[in-house]
Short mmCIF file of C-alpha atoms and ligand atoms in Angstrom, two decimals:
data_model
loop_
_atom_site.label_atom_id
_atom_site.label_comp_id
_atom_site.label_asym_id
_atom_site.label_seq_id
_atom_site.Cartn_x
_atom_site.Cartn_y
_atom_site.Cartn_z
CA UNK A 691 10.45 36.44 -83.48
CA UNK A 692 11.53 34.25 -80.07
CA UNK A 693 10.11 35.65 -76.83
CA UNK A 694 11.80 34.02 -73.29
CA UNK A 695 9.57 33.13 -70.41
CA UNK A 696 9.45 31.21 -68.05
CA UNK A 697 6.08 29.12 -68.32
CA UNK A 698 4.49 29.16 -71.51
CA UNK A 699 0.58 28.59 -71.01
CA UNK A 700 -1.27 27.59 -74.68
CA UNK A 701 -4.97 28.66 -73.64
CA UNK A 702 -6.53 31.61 -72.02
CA UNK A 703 -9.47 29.47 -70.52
CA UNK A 704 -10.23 28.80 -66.81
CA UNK A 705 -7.23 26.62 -66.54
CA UNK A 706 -4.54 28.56 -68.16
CA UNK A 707 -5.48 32.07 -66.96
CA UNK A 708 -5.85 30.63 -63.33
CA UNK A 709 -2.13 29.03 -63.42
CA UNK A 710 -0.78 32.26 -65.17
CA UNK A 711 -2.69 34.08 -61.66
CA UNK A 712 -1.26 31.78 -59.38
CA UNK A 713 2.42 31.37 -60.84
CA UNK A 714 2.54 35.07 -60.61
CA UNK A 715 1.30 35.30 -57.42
CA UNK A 716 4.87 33.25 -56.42
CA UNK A 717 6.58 35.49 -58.49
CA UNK A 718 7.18 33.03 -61.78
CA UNK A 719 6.40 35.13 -65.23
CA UNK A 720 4.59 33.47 -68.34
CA UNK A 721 3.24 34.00 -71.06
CA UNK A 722 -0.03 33.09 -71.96
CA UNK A 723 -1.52 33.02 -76.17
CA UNK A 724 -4.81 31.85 -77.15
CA UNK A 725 -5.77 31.98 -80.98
CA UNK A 726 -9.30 33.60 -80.12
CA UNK A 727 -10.06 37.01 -79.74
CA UNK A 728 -10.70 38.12 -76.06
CA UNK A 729 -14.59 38.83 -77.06
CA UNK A 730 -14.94 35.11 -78.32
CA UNK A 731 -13.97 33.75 -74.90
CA UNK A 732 -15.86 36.26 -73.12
CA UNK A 733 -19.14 35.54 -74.92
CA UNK A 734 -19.13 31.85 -75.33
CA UNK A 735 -21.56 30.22 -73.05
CA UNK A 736 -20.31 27.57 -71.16
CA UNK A 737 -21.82 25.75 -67.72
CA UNK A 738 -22.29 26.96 -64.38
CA UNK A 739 -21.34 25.45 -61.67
CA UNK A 740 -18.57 25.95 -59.51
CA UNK A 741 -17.70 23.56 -56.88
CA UNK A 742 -16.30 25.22 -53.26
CA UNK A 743 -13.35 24.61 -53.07
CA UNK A 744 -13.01 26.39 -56.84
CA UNK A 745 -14.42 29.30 -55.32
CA UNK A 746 -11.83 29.75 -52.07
CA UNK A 747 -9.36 29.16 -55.43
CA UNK A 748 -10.66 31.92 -57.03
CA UNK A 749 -11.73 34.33 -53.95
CA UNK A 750 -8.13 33.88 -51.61
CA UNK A 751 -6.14 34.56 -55.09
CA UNK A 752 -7.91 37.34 -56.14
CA UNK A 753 -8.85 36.21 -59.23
CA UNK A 754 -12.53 36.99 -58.69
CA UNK A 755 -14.82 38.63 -55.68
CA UNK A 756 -17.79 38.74 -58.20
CA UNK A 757 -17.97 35.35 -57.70
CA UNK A 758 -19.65 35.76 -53.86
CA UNK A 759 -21.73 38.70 -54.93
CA UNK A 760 -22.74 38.09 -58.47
CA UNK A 761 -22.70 34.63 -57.94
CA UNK A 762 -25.26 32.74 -55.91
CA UNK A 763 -24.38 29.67 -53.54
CA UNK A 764 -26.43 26.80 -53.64
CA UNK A 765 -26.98 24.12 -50.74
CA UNK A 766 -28.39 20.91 -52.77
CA UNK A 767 -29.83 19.81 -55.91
CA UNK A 768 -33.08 18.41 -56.41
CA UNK A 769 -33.60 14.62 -58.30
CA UNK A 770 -36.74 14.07 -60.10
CA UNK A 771 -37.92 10.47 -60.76
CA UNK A 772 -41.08 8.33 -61.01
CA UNK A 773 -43.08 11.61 -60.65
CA UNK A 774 -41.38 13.28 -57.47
CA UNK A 775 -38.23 15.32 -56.66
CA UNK A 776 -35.98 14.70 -53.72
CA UNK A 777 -34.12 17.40 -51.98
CA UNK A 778 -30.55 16.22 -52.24
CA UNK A 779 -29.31 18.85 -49.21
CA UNK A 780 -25.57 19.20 -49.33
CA UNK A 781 -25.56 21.66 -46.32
CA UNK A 782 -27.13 19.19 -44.10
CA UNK A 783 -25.27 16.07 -45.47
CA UNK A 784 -21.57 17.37 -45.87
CA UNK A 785 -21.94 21.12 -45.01
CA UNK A 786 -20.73 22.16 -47.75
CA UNK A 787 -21.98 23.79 -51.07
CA UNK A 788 -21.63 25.31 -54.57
CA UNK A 789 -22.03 28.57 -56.92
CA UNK A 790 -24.05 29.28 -59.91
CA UNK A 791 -21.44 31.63 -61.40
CA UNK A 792 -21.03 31.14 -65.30
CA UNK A 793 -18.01 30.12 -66.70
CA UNK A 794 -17.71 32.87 -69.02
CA UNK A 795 -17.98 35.60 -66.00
CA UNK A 796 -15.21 33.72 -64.44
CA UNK A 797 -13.46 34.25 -67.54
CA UNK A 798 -14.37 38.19 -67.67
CA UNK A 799 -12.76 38.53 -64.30
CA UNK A 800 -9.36 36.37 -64.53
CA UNK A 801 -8.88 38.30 -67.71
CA UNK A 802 -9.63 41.56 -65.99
CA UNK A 803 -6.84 40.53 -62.48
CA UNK A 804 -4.38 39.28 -65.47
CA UNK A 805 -4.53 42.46 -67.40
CA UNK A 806 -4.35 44.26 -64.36
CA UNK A 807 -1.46 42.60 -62.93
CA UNK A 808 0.42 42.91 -66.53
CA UNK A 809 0.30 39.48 -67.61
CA UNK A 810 1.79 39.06 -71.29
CA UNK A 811 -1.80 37.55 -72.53
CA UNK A 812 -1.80 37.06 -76.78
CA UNK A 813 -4.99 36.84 -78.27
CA UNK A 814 -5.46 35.90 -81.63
CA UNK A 815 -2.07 33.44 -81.40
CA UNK A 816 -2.28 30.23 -82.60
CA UNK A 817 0.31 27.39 -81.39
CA UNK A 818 0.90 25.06 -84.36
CA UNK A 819 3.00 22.44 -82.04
CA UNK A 820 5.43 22.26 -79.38
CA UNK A 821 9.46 20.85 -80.06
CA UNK A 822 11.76 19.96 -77.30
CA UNK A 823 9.32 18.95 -75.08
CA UNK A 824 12.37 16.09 -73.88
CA UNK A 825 15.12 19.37 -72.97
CA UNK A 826 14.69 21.97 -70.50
CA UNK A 827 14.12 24.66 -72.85
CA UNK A 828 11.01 23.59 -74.72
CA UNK A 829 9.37 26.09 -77.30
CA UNK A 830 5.90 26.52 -78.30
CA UNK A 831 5.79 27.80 -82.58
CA UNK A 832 2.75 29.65 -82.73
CA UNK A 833 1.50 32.22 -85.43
CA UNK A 834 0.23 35.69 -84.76
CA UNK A 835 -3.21 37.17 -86.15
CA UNK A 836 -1.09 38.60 -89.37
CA UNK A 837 0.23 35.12 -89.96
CA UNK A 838 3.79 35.85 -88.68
CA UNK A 839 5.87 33.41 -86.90
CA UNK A 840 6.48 33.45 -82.90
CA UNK A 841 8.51 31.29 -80.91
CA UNK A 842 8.03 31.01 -77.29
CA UNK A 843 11.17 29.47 -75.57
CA UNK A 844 10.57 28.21 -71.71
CA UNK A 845 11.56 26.02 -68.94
CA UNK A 846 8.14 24.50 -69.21
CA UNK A 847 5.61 24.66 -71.55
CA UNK A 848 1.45 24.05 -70.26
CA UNK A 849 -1.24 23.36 -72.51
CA UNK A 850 -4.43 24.66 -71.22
CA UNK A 851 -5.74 24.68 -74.82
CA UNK A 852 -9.27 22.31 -74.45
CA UNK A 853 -10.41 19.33 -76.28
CA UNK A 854 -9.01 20.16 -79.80
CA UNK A 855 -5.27 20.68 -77.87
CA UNK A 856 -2.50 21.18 -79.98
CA UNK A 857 0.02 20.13 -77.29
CA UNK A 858 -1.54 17.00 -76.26
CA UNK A 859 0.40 15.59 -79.64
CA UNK A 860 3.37 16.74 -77.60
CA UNK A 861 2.55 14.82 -74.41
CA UNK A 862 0.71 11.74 -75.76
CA UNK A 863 1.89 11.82 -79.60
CA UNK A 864 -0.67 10.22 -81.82
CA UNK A 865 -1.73 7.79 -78.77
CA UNK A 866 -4.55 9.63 -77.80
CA UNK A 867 -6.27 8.34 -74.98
CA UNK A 868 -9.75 6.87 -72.85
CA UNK A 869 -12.55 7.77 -74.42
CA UNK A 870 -16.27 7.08 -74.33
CA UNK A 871 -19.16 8.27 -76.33
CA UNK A 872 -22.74 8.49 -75.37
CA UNK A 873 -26.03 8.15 -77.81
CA UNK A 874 -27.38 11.63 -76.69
CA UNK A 875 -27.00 14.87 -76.03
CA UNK A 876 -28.43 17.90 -74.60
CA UNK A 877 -30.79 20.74 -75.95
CA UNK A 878 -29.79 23.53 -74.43
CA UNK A 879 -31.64 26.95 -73.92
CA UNK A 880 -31.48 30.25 -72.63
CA UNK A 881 -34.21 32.34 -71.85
CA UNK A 882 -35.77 35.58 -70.49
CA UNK A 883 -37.89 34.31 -66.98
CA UNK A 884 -37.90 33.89 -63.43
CA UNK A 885 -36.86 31.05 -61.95
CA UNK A 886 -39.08 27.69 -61.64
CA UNK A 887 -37.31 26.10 -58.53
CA UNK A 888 -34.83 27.31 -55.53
CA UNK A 889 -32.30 24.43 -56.74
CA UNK A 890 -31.48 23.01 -59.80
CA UNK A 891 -33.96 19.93 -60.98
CA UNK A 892 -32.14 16.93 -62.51
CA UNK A 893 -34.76 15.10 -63.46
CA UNK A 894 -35.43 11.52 -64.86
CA UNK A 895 -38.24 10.71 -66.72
CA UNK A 896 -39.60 8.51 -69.41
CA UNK A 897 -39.30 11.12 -72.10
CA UNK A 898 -35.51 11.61 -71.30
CA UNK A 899 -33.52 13.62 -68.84
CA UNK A 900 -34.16 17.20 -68.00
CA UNK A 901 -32.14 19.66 -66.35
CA UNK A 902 -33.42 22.97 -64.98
CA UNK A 903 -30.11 25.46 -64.47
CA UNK A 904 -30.39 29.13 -63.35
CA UNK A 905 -28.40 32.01 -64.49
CA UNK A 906 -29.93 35.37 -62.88
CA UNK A 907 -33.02 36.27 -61.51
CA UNK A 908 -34.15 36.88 -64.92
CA UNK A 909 -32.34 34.59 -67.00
CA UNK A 910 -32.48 30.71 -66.62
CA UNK A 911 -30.77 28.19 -68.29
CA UNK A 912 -32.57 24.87 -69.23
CA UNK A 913 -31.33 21.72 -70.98
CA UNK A 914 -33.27 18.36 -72.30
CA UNK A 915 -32.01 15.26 -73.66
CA UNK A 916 -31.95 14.48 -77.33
CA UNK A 917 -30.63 13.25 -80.30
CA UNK A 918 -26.66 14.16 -80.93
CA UNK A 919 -27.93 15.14 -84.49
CA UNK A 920 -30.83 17.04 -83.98
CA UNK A 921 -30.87 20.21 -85.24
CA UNK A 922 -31.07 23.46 -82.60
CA UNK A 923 -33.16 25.57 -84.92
CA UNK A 924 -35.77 22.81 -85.85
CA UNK A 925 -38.21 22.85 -82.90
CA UNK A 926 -40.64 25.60 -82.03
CA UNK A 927 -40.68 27.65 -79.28
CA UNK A 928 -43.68 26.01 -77.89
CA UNK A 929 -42.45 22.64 -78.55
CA UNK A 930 -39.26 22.95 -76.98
CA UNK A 931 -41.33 23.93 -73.93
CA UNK A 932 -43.87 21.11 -74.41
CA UNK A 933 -40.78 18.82 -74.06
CA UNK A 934 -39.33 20.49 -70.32
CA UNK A 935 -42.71 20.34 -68.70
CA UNK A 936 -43.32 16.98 -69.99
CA UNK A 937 -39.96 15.87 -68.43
CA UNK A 938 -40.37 17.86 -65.05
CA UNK A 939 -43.54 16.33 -64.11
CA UNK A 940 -44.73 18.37 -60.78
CA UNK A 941 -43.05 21.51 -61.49
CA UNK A 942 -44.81 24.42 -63.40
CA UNK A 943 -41.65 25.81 -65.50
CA UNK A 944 -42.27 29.38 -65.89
CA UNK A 945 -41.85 30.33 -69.54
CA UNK A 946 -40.21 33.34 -71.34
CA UNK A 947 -38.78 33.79 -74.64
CA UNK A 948 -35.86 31.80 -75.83
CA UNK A 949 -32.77 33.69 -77.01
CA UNK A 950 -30.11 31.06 -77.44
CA UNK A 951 -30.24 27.57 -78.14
CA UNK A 952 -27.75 24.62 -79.06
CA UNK A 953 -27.08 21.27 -78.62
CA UNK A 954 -24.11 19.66 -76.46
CA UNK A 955 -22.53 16.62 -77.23
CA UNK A 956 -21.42 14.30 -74.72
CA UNK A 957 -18.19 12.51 -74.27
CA UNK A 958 -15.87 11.59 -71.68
CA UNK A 959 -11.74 11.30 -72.86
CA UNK A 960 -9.07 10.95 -70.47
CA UNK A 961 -5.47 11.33 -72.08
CA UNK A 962 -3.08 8.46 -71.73
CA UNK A 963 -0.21 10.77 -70.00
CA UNK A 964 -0.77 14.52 -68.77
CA UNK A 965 2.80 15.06 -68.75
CA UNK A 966 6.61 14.66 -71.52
CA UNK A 967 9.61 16.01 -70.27
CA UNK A 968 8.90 19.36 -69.82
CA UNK A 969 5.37 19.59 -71.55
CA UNK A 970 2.20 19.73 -69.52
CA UNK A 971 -1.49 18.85 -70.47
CA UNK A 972 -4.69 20.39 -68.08
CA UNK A 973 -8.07 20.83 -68.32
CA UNK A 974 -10.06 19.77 -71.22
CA UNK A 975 -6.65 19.48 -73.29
CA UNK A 976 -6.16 16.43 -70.93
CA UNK A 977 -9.78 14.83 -69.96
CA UNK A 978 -13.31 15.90 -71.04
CA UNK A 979 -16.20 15.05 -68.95
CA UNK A 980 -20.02 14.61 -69.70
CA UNK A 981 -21.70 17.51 -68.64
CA UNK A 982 -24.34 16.01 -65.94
CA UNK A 983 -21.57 16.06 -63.31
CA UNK A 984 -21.02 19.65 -63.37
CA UNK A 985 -17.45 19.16 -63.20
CA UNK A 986 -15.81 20.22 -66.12
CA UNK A 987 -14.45 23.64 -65.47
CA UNK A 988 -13.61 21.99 -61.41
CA UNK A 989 -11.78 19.57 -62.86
CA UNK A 990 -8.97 21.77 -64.78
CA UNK A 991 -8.94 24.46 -61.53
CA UNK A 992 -8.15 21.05 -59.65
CA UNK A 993 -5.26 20.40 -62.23
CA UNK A 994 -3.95 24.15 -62.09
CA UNK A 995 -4.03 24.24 -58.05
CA UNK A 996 -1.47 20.86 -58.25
CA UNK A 997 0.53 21.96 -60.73
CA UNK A 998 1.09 25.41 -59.70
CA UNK A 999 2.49 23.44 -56.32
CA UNK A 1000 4.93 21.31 -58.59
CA UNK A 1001 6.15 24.56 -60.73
CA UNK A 1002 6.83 26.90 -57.37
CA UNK A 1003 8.88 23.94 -55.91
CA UNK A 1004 10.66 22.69 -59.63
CA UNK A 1005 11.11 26.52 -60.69
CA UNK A 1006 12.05 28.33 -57.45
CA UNK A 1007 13.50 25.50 -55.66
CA UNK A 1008 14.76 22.91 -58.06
CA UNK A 1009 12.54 20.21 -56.93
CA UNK A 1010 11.52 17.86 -59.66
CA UNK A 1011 9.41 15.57 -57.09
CA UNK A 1012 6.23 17.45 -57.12
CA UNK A 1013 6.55 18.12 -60.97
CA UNK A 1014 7.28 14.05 -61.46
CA UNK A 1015 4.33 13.08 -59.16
CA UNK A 1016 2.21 15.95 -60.96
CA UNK A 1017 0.37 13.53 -63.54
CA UNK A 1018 0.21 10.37 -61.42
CA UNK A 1019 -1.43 12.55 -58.52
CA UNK A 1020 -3.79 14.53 -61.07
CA UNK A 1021 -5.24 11.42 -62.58
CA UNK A 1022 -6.50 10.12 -59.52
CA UNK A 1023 -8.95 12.91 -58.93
CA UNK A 1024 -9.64 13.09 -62.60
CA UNK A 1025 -10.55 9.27 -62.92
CA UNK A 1026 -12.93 10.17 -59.34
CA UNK A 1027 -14.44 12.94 -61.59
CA UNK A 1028 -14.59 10.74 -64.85
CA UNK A 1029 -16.73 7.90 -62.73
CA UNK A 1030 -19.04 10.64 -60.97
CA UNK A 1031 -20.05 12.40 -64.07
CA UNK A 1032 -20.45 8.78 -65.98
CA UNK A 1033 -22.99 7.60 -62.92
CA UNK A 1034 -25.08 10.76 -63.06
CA UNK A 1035 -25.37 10.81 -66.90
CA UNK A 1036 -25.89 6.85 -66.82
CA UNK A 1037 -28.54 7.16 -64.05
CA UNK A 1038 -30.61 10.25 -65.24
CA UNK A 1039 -30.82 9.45 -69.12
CA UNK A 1040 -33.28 7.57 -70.36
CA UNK A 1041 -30.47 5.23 -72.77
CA UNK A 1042 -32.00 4.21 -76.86
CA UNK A 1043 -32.90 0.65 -76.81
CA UNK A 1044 -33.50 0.20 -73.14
CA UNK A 1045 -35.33 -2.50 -71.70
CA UNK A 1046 -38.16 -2.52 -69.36
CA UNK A 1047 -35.72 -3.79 -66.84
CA UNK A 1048 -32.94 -1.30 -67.66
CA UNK A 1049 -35.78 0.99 -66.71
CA UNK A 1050 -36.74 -0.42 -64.00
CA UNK A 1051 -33.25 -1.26 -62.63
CA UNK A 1052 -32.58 2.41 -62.88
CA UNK A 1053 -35.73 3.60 -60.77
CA UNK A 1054 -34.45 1.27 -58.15
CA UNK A 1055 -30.63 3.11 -58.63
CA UNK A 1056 -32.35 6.68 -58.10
CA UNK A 1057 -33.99 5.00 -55.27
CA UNK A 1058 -30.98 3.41 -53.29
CA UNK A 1059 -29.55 6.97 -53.87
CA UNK A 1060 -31.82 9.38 -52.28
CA UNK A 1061 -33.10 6.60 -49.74
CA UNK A 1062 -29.29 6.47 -48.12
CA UNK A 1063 -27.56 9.18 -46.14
CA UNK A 1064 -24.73 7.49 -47.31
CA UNK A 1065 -25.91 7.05 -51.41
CA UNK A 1066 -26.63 10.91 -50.60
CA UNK A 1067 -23.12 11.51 -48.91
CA UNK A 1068 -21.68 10.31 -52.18
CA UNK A 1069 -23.33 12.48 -54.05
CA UNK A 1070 -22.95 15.82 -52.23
CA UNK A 1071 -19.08 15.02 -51.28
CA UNK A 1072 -18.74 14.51 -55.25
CA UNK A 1073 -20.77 17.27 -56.72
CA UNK A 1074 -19.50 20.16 -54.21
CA UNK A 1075 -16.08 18.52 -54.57
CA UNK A 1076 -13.37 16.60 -52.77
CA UNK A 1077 -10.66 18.53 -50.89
CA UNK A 1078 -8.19 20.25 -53.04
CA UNK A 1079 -4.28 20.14 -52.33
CA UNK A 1080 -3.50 22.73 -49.78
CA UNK A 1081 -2.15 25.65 -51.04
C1 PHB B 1046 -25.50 24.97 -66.31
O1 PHB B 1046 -26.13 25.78 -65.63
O2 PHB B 1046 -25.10 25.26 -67.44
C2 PHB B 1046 -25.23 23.61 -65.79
C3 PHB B 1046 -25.54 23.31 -64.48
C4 PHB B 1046 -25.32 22.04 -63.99
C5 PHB B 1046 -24.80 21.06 -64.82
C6 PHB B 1046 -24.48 21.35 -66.13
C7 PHB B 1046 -24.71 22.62 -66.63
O3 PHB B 1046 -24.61 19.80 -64.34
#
């Protein structure tokens, strides 16, 4: 079967639910398919925090309003090192802040506007590649949940389809792109208890990095460095605990039972292009960034605020010059994003093999930062996020 759109979006994540909201919004149909079922990307647990400027995004669309009411702003961060946390206060600094407001509840409510609106949205369709990328009438060959055959023909074709992307082979062939590893990676629990600290705790310390998130009043979310093998079901419950308070040195963690745990590997990947003809990478499908930074799920609603801009002028206008500039532009916040979220994981890890002076050297990195208003500066106008393109 061939279905005719006019954008077809591979991915109902952040990034290609958002673009489907804000294409429509201008008047420009798609259709959106995503092999999982709508449950799967409604449960999975992903991170947490969403910079401002994601927020107006999602607010002055109308994608979400649960956002400012479920959701809870936060002004700074706190950095443990060498024993002691330091407020990091992005109100005061940069006057500006962030949201604890999960991923997946973002998900829950672009779903919800899409459905609403009566967005074609497939789940359970899963694109096996993309042809014609090079011609104006590109097609995405995708299967159904029965196994049958569907071809979406389009003027442009958008994968929003995350790390494993199917039409990054499109864009970037069998090139690939940037890509880093890192020797660790993070335990990662949820669990049933009030929270231990008014901001979140990044902490450094000699047993490894700890981070202590927040979900609700009664659920928190907690991660600790460790091996990228080790196994999420091995440790006790009392030894995974052992292992936070021994990296949060100061803070009494209030404890409650755990409920969900796994373990997060790290990497950062940028792809060599974002953009073929008329095929388009964003979001994880085009860069993947280590968790520490928080920017992940900013980072593709960055991508999807640009290239909505280059579609409205290249769709209703026939202006290819935003579209053209679209990767060029993109990259240069995503390479900001890439060097933020490699500095924070750098600085807050304790790396295998480290010297004495690597440990010292990185003391006296934590220091320079939260010493400075300007080291500070960096790291609020980073973490709440840079300006995004008007829109
Ligand atoms: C989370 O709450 O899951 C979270 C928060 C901050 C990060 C990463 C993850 O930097």
């Amino acid at each position: 079967m061939t279905e005719r759109t006019r954008v077809a979006i591979v991915g109902a994540g952040p990034a290609g639910l958002l673009l489907s909201h804000l294409l429509a919004e201008a008047g420009i149909a798609s259709i959106v398919i995503d092999s999982r079922t709508r449950e799967q990307i409604e449960k999975t647990i992903r991170a947490g925090i969403l910079e401002q400027g994601t927020v107006e995004v999602l607010t002055e669309s109308g994608a979400s309003d649960r956002v400012l009411t479920v959701g809870r702003r936060h002004d700074g961060i706190h950095l443990g090192f060498d024993g002691e946390l330091h407020h990091i206060d992005f109100a005061e600094l940069i006057g500006r802040g962030v949201w604890l407001y999960p991923q997946h509840e973002v998900l829950i409510d672009l779903i919800a506007a899409r459905l609403a609106d009566g967005q074609d949205l497939r789940f359970g369709v899963t694109a096996q590649r993309v042809e014609d990328a090079d011609s104006d009438r590109p097609r995405v060959i995708a299967t159904d949940a029965e196994g049958a055959e569907l071809v979406i023909e389009a003027e442009v074709v958008v994968g929003a389809d995350g790390s494993r992307s199917v039409v990054r082979q499109a864009v970037v062939g069998s090139h690939g792109g940037y890509f880093r590893e890192y020797p660790f990676a993070w335990f990662g629990i949820l669990c049933e208890a009030p929270p231990s600290s008014d901001e979140l705790i990044y902490s450094n310390s000699p047993d490894g990095f700890a981070l202590i998130s927040q979900r609700s009043p009664t659920v928190q979310r907690m991660y600790f460095q460790c091996d990228p093998d080790a196994d999420p079901q091995a440790p006790s419950e009392e030894e995974i605990w052992e292992e936070l308070q021994k990296r949060t040195p100061g803070t009494a963690l209030n404890e409650g039972p755990i409920f969900q745990r796994d373990v997060l590997r790290f990497r950062s990947f940028v792809a060599y292009g974002m953009r073929r003809g008329r095929a388009v990478i964003v979001g994880d499908a085009a860069h993947t960034v280590p968790p520490t930074g928080a920017k992940g799920m900013n980072l593709a609603v960055a991508d999807v605020v640009l290239l909505d801009r280059a579609l409205r002028a290249l769709l209703l206008e026939r202006d290819e010059r935003p579209f053209d500039a679209f990767a060029e532009q993109a990259m240069k916040r995503v390479w900001k994003a890439q060097q933020f979220s490699w500095w924070m994981t750098s600085m807050l890890h304790q790396q295998p093999g480290a010297s004495d002076f690597d440990r010292m050297r990185q003391l006296g990195e934590l220091r320079t930062v939260v010493d400075s208003t300007a080291g500070m500066s960096y790291l609020a106008e980073a973490y709440t996020g840079w300006p995004l393109p008007a829109r």
